[in-house]
PDB file of C-alpha atoms in Angstrom:
ATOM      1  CA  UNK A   1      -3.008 -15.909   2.142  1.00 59.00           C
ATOM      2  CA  UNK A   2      -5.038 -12.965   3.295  1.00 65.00           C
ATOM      3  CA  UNK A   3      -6.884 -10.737   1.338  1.00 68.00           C
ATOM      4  CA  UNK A   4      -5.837  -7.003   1.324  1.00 66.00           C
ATOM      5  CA  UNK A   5      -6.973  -3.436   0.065  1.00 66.00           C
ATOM      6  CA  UNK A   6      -5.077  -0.873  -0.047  1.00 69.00           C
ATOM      7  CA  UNK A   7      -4.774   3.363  -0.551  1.00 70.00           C
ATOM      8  CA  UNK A   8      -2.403   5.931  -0.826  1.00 74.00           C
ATOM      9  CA  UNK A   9      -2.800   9.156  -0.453  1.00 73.00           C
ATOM     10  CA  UNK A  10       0.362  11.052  -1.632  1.00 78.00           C
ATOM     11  CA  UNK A  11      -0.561  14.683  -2.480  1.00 77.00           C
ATOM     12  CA  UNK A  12      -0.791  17.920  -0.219  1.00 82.00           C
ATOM     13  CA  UNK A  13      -3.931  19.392   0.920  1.00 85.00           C
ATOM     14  CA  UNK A  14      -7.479  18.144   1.637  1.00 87.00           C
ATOM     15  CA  UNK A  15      -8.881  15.080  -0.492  1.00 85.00           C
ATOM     16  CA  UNK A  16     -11.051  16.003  -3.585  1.00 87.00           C
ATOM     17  CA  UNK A  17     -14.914  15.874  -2.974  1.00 91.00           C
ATOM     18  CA  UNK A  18     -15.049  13.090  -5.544  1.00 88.00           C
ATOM     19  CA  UNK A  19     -12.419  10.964  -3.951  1.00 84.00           C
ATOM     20  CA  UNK A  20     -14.121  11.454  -0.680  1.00 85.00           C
ATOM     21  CA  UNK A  21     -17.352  10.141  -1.707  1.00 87.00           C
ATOM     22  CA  UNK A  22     -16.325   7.124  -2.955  1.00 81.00           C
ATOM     23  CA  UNK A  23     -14.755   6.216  -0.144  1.00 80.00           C
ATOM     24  CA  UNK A  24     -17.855   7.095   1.444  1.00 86.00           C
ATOM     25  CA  UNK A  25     -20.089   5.332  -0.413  1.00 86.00           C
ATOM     26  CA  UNK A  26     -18.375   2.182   0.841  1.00 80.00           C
ATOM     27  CA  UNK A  27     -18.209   0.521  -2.715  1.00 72.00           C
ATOM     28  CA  UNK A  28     -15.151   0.711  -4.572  1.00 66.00           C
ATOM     29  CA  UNK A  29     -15.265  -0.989  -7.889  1.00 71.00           C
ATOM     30  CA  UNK A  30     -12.790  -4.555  -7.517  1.00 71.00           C
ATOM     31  CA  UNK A  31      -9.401  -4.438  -9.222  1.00 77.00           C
ATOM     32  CA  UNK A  32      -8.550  -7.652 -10.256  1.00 82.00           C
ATOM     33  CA  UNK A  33      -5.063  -8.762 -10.813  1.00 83.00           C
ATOM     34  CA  UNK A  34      -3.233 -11.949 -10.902  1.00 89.00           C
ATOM     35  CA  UNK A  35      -1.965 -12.891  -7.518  1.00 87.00           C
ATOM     36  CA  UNK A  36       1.869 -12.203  -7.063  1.00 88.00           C
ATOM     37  CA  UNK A  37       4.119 -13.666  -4.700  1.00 90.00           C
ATOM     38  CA  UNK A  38       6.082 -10.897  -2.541  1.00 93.00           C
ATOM     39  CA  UNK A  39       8.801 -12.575   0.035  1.00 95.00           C
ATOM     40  CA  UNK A  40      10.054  -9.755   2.993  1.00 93.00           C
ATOM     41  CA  UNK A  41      12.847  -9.292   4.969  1.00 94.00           C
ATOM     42  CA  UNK A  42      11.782  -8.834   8.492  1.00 90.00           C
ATOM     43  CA  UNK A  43      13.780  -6.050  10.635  1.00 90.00           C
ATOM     44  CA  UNK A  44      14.118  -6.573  14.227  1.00 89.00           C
ATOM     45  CA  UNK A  45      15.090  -2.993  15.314  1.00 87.00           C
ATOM     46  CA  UNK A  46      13.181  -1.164  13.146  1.00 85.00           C
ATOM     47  CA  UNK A  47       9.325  -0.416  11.758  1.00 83.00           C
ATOM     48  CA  UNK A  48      10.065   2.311   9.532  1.00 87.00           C
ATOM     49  CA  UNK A  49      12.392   0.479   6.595  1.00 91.00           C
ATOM     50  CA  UNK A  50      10.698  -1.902   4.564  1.00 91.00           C
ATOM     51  CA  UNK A  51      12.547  -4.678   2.156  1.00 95.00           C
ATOM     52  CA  UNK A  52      10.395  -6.658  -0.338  1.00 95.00           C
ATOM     53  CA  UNK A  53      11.428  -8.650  -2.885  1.00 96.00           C
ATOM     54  CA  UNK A  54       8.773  -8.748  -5.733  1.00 93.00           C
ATOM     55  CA  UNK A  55       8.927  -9.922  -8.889  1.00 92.00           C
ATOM     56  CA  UNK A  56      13.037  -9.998  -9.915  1.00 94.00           C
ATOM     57  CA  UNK A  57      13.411  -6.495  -7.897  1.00 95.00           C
ATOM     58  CA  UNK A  58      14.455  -5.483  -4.653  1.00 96.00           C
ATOM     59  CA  UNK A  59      11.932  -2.758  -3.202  1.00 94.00           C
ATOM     60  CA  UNK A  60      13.180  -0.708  -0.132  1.00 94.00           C
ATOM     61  CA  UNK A  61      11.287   1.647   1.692  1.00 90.00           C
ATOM     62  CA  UNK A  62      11.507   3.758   4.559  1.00 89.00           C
ATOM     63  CA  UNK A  63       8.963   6.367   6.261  1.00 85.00           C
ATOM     64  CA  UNK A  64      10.553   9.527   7.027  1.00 82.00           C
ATOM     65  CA  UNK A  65       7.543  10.567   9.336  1.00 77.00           C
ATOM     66  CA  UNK A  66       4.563   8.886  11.327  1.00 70.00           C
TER      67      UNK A  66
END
């Protein structure tokens, strides 16, 4: 198991002042939650479609632009 962290950012424009110093800051408060297991399909031919199975439900995603 490896430990991750993760951020999206999924609005237009420049990031709020207040977002950008706490990234800056370099101390995020910890989220805890209780460890899940995700199992994924790995594609050959392709990077941009992702398929997860997490929890009962089929996830599929695919990035439109890099």
């Amino acid at each position: 198991m490896y430990p991750t962290l993760e951020a999206r950012w999924f609005m237009r424009g420049s990031i709020p002042h207040e977002v950008r110093e706490w990234f800056a800051r370099g101390e995020p408060a910890p989220i805890h939650e209780p460890p899940r297991m995700d199992h994924y399909l790995r594609l050959q031919r392709s990077n941009a479609l992702g398929i997860k199975l997490r929890e009962g439900r089929l996830e599929i995603k695919q990035r439109l632009h890099q």
